[in-house]
PDB file of C-alpha atoms in Angstrom:
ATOM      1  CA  UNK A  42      18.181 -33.465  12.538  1.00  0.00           C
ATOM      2  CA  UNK A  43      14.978 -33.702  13.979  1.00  0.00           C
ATOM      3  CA  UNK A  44      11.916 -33.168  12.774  1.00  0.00           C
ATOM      4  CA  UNK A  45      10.820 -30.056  14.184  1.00  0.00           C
ATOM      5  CA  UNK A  46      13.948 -28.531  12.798  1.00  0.00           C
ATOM      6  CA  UNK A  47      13.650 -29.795   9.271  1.00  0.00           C
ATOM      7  CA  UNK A  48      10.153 -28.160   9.933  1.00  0.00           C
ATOM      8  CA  UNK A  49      11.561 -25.306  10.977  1.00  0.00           C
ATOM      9  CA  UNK A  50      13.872 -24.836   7.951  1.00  0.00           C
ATOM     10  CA  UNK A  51      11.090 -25.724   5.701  1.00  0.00           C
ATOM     11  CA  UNK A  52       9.061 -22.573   7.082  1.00  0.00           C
ATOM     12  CA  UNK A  53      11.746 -20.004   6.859  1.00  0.00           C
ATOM     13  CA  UNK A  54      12.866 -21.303   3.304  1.00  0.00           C
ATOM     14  CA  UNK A  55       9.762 -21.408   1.789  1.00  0.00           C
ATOM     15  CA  UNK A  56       9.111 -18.126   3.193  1.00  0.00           C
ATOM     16  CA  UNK A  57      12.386 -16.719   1.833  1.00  0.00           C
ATOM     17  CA  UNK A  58      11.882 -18.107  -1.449  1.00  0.00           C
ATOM     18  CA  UNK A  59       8.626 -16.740  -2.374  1.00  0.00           C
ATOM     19  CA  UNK A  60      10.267 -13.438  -1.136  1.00  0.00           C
ATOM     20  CA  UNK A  61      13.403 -13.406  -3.323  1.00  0.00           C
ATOM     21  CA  UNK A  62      12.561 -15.068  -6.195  1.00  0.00           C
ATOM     22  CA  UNK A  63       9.285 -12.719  -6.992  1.00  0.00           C
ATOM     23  CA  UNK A  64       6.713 -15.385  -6.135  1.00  0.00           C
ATOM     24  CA  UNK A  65       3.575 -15.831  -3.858  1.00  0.00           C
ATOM     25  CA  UNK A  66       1.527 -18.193  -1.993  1.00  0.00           C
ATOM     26  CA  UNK A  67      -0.837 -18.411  -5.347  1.00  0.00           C
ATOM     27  CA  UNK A  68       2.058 -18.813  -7.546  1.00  0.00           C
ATOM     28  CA  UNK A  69       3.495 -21.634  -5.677  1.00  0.00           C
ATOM     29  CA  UNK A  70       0.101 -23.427  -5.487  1.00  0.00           C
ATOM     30  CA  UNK A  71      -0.757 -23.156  -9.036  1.00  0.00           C
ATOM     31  CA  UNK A  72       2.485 -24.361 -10.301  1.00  0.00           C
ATOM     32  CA  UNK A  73       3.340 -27.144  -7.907  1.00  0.00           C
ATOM     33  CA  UNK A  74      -0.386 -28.494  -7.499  1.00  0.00           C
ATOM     34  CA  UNK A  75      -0.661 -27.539  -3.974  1.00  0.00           C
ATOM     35  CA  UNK A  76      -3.791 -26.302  -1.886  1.00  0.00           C
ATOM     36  CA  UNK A  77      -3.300 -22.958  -0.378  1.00  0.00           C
ATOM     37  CA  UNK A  78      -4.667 -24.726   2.692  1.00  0.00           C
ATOM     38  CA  UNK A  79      -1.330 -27.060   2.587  1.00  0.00           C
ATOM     39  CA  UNK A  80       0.816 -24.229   2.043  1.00  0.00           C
ATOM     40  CA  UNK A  81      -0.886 -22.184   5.145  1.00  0.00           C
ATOM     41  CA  UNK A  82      -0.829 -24.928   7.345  1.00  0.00           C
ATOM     42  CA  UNK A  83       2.888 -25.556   6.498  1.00  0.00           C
ATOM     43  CA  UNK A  84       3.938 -21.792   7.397  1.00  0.00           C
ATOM     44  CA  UNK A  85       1.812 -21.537  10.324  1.00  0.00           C
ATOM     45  CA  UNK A  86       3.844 -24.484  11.996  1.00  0.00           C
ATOM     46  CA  UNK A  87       0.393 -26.611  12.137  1.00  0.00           C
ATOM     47  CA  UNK A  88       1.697 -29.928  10.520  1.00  0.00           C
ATOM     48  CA  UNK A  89       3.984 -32.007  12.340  1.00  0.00           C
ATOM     49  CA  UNK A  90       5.240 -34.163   9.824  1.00  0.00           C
ATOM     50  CA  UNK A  91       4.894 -32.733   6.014  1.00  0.00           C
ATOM     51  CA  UNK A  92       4.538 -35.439   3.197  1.00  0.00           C
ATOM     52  CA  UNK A  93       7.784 -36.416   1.260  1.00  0.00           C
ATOM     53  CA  UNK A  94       5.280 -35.942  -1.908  1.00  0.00           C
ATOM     54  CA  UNK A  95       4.513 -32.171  -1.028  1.00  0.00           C
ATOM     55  CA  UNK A  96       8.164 -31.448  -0.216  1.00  0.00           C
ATOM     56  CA  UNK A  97       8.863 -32.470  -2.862  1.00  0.00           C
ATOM     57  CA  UNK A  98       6.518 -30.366  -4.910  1.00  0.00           C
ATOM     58  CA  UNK A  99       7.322 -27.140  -3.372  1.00  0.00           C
ATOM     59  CA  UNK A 100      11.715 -27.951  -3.894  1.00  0.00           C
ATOM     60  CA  UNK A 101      11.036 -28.462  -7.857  1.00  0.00           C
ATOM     61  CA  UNK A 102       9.039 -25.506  -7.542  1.00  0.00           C
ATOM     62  CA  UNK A 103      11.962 -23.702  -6.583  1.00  0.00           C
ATOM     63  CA  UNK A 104      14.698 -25.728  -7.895  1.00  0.00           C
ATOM     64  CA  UNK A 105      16.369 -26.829  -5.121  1.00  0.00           C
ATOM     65  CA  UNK A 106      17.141 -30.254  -3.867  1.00  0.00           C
ATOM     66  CA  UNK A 107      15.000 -31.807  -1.422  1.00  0.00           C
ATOM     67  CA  UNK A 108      17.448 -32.448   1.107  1.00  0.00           C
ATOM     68  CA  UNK A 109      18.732 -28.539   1.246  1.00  0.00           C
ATOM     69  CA  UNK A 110      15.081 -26.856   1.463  1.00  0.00           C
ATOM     70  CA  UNK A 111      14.770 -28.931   5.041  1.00  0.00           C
ATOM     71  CA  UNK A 112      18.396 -28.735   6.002  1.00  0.00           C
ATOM     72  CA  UNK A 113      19.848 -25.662   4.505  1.00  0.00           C
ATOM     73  CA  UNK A 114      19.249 -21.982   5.493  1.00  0.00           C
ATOM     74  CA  UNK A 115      18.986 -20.672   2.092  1.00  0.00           C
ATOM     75  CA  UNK A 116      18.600 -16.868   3.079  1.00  0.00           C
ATOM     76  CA  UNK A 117      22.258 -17.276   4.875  1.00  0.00           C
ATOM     77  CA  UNK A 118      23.754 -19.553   2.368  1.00  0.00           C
ATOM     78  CA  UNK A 119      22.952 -17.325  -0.764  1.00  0.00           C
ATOM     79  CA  UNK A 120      24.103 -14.006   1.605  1.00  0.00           C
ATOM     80  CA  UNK A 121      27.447 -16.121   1.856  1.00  0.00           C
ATOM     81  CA  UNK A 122      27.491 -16.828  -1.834  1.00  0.00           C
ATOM     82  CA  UNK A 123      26.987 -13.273  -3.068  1.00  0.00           C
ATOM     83  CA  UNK A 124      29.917 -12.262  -0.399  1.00  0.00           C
ATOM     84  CA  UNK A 125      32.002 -14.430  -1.933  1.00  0.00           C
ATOM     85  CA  UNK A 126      31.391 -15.210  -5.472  1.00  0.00           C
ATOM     86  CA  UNK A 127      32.036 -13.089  -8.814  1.00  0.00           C
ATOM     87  CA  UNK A 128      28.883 -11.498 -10.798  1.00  0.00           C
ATOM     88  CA  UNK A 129      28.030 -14.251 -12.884  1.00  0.00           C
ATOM     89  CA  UNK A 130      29.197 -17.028 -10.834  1.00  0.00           C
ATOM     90  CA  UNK A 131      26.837 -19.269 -10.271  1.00  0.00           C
ATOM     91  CA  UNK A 132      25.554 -22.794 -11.086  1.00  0.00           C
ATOM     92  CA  UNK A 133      23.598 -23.207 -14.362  1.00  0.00           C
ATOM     93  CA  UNK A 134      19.938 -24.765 -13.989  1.00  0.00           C
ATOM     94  CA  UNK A 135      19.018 -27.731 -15.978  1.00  0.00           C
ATOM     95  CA  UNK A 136      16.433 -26.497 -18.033  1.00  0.00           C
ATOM     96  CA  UNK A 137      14.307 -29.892 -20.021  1.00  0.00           C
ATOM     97  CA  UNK A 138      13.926 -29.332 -23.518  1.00  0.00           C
ATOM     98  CA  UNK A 139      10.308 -30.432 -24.745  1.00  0.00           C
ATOM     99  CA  UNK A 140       9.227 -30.384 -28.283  1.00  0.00           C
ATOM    100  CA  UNK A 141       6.345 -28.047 -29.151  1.00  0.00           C
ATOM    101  CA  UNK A 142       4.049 -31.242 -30.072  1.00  0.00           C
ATOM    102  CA  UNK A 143       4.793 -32.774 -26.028  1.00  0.00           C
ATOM    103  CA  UNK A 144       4.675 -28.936 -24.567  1.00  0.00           C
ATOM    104  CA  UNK A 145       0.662 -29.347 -23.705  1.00  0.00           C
ATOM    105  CA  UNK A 146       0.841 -32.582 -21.809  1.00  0.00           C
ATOM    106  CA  UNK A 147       3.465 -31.798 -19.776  1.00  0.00           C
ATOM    107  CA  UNK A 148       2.358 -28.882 -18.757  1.00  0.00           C
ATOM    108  CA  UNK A 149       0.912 -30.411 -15.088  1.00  0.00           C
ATOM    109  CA  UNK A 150       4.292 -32.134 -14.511  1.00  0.00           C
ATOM    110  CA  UNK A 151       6.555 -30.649 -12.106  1.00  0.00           C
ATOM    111  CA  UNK A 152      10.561 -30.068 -13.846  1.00  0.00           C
ATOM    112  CA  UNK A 153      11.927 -32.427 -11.545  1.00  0.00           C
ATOM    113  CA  UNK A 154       9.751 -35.331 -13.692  1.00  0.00           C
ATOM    114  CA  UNK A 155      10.541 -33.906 -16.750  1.00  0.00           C
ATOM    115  CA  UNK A 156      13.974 -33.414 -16.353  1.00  0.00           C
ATOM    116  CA  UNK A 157      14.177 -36.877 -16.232  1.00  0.00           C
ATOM    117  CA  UNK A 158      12.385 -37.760 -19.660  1.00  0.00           C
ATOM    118  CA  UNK A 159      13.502 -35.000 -21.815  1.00  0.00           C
ATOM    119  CA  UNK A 160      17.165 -34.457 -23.211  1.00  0.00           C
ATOM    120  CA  UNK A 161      18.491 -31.200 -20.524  1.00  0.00           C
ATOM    121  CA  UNK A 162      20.028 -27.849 -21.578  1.00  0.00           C
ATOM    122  CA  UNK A 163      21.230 -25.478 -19.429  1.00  0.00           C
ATOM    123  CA  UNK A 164      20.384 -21.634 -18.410  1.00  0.00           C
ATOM    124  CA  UNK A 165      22.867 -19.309 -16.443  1.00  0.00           C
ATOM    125  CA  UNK A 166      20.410 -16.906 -14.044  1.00  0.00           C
ATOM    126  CA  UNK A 167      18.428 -16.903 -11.469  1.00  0.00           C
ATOM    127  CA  UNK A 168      15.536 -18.325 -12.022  1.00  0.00           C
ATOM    128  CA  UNK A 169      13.675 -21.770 -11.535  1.00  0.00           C
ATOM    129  CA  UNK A 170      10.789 -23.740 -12.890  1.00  0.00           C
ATOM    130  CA  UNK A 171      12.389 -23.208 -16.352  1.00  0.00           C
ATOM    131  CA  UNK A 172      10.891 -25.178 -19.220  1.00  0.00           C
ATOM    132  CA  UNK A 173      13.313 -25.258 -23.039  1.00  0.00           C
ATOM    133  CA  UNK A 174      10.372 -24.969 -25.664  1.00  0.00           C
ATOM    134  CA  UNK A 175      11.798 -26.350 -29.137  1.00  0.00           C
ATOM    135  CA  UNK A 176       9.438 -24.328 -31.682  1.00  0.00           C
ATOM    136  CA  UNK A 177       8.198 -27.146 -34.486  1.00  0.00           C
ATOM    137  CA  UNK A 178       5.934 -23.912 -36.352  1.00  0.00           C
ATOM    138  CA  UNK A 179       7.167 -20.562 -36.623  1.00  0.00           C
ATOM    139  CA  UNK A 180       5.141 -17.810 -34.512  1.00  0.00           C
ATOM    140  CA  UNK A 181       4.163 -14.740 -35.981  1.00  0.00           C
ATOM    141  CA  UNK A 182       6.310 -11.746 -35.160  1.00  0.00           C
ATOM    142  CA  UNK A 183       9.660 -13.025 -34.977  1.00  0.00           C
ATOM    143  CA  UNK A 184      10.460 -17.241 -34.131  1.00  0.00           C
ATOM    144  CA  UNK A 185      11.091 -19.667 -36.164  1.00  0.00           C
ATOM    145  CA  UNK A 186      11.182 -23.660 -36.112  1.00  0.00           C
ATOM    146  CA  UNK A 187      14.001 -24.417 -34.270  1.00  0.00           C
ATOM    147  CA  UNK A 188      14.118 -21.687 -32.036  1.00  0.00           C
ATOM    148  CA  UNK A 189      14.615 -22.899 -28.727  1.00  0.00           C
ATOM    149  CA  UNK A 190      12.539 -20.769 -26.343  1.00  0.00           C
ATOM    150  CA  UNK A 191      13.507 -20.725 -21.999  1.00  0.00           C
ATOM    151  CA  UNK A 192      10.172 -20.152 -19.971  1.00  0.00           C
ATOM    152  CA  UNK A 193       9.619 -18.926 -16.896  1.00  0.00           C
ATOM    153  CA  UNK A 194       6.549 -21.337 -16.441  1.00  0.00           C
ATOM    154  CA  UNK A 195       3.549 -19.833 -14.411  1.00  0.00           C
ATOM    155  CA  UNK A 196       4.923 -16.361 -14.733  1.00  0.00           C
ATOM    156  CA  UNK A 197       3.149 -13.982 -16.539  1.00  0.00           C
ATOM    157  CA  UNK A 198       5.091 -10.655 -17.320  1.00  0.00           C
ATOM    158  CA  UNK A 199       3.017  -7.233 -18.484  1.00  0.00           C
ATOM    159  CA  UNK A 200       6.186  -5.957 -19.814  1.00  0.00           C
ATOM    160  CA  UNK A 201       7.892  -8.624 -21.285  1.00  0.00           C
ATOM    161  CA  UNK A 202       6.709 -11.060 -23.925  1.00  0.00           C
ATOM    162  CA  UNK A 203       4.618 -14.391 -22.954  1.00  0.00           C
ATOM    163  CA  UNK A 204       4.337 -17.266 -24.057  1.00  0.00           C
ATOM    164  CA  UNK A 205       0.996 -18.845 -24.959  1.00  0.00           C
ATOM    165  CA  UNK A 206      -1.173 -21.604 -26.859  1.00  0.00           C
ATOM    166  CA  UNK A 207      -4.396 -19.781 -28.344  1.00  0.00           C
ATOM    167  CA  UNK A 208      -7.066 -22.115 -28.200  1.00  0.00           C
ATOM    168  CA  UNK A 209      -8.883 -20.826 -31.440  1.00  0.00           C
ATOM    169  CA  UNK A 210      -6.039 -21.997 -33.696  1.00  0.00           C
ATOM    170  CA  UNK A 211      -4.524 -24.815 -31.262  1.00  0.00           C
ATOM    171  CA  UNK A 212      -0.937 -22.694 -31.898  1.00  0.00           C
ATOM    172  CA  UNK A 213       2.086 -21.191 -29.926  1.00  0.00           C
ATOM    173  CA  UNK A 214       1.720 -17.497 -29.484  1.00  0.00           C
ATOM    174  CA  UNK A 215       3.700 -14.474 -28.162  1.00  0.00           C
ATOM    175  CA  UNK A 216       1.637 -12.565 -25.812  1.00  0.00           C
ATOM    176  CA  UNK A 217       2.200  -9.192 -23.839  1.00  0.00           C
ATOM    177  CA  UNK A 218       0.293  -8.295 -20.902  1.00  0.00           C
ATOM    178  CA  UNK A 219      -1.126  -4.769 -21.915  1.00  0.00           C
ATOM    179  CA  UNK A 220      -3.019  -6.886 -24.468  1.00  0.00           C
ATOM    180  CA  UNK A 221      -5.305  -7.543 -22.221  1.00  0.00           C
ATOM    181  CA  UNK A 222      -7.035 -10.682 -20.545  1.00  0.00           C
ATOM    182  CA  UNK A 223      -8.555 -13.515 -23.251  1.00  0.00           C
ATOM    183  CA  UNK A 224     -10.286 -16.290 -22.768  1.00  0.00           C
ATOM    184  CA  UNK A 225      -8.766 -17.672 -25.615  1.00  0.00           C
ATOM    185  CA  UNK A 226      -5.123 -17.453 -24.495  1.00  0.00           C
ATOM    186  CA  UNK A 227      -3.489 -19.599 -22.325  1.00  0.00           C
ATOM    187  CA  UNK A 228      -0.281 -17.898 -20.859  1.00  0.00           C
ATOM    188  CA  UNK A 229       2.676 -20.866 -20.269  1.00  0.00           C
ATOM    189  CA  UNK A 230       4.815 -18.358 -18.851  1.00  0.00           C
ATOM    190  CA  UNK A 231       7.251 -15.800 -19.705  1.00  0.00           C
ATOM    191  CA  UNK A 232      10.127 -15.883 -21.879  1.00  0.00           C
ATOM    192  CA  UNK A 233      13.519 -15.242 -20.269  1.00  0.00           C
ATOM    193  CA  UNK A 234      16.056 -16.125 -23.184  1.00  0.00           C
ATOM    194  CA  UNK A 235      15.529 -17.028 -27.126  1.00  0.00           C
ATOM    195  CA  UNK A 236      17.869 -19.432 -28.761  1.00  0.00           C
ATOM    196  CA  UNK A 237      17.679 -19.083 -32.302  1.00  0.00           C
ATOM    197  CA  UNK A 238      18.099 -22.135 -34.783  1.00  0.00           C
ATOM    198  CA  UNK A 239      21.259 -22.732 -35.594  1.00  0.00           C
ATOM    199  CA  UNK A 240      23.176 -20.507 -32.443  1.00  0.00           C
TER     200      UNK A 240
END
């Protein structure tokens, strides 16, 4: 394939993407370490030959492979799939599983390097840029230690409950959006299944 195609492919999926999975330009930037400049350039078809390293990026963002996001029409694959395949079959995404103590430093790591340094579960949706949080102190309101906690890192619900470090008390947190902005909150993303110890 050449590379204007792969280019090509890389435009429309990255466009697609951000559509149906709920993201935007901002999201993707502040997650995979990106400038919005690089992103901008990419979709207006005014780089020639994008970086492995920012490929990369943007496929963990998404989790997808690298080869598919430059060779693989996602929009038409997944309309195939969902012709095809049964509610609820799908593959599961390999979620790493990082220990409350570890959870701050690998916060600027893309899942694609964790993944490979941190023992894997696995969660059946449709979702990406999953981290497993394994609770070591119980949070107020409802979690224990042990409780294994599936984040939707870099998404920040007003609904649904948050996850979040406060920085007074250097803790874990459960925080819902109509609480209002803090300066002494940082949101890690939102919460899209609880495993309780023991289940």
């Amino acid at each position: 394939m050449h590379r204007r195609e792969k280019n090509e492919h890389l435009k429309s999926n990255i466009r697609y993407l951000i559509k149906s999975r709920g993201e935007t330009q901002l999201s993707l930037c502040n997650a995979s370490g990106l400038t919005r400049t690089t992103i901008y350039n990419i979709l207006e078809g005014r780089v020639t030959n994008v970086q492995h390293s920012t490929v990369r990026k943007i496929s963990d963002f998404f989790g997808v492979s690298y080869k598919e996001i430059e060779h693989v029409d996602f929009e038409e694959k997944e309309a195939i799939d969902q012709s095809i395949s049964l509610e609820g079959n799908m593959n599961p995404a390999a979620v790493p599983i990082i220990s409350e103590g570890f959870l701050l430093g690998c916060l600027e790591k893309t899942v694609g390097e964790l993944v490979t340094s941190f023992p894997l579960t696995y969660y059946f949706g449709s979702a990406h840029n999953l981290l497993g949080v394994l609770l070591e102190q119980d949070i107020e309101g409802g979690n224990t230690s042990g409780d294994l906690l599936i984040v939707h890192r870099g998404v920040i619900c007003r609904e649904g409950d948050n996850l979040a470090y406060m920085l007074s008390t250097s803790r874990l947190c459960i925080w819902r959006g109509q609480e209002g902005e803090s300066n002494e909150v940082h949101v890690i993303g939102l919460i899209v299944e609880e495993r309780f110890n023991g289940l």
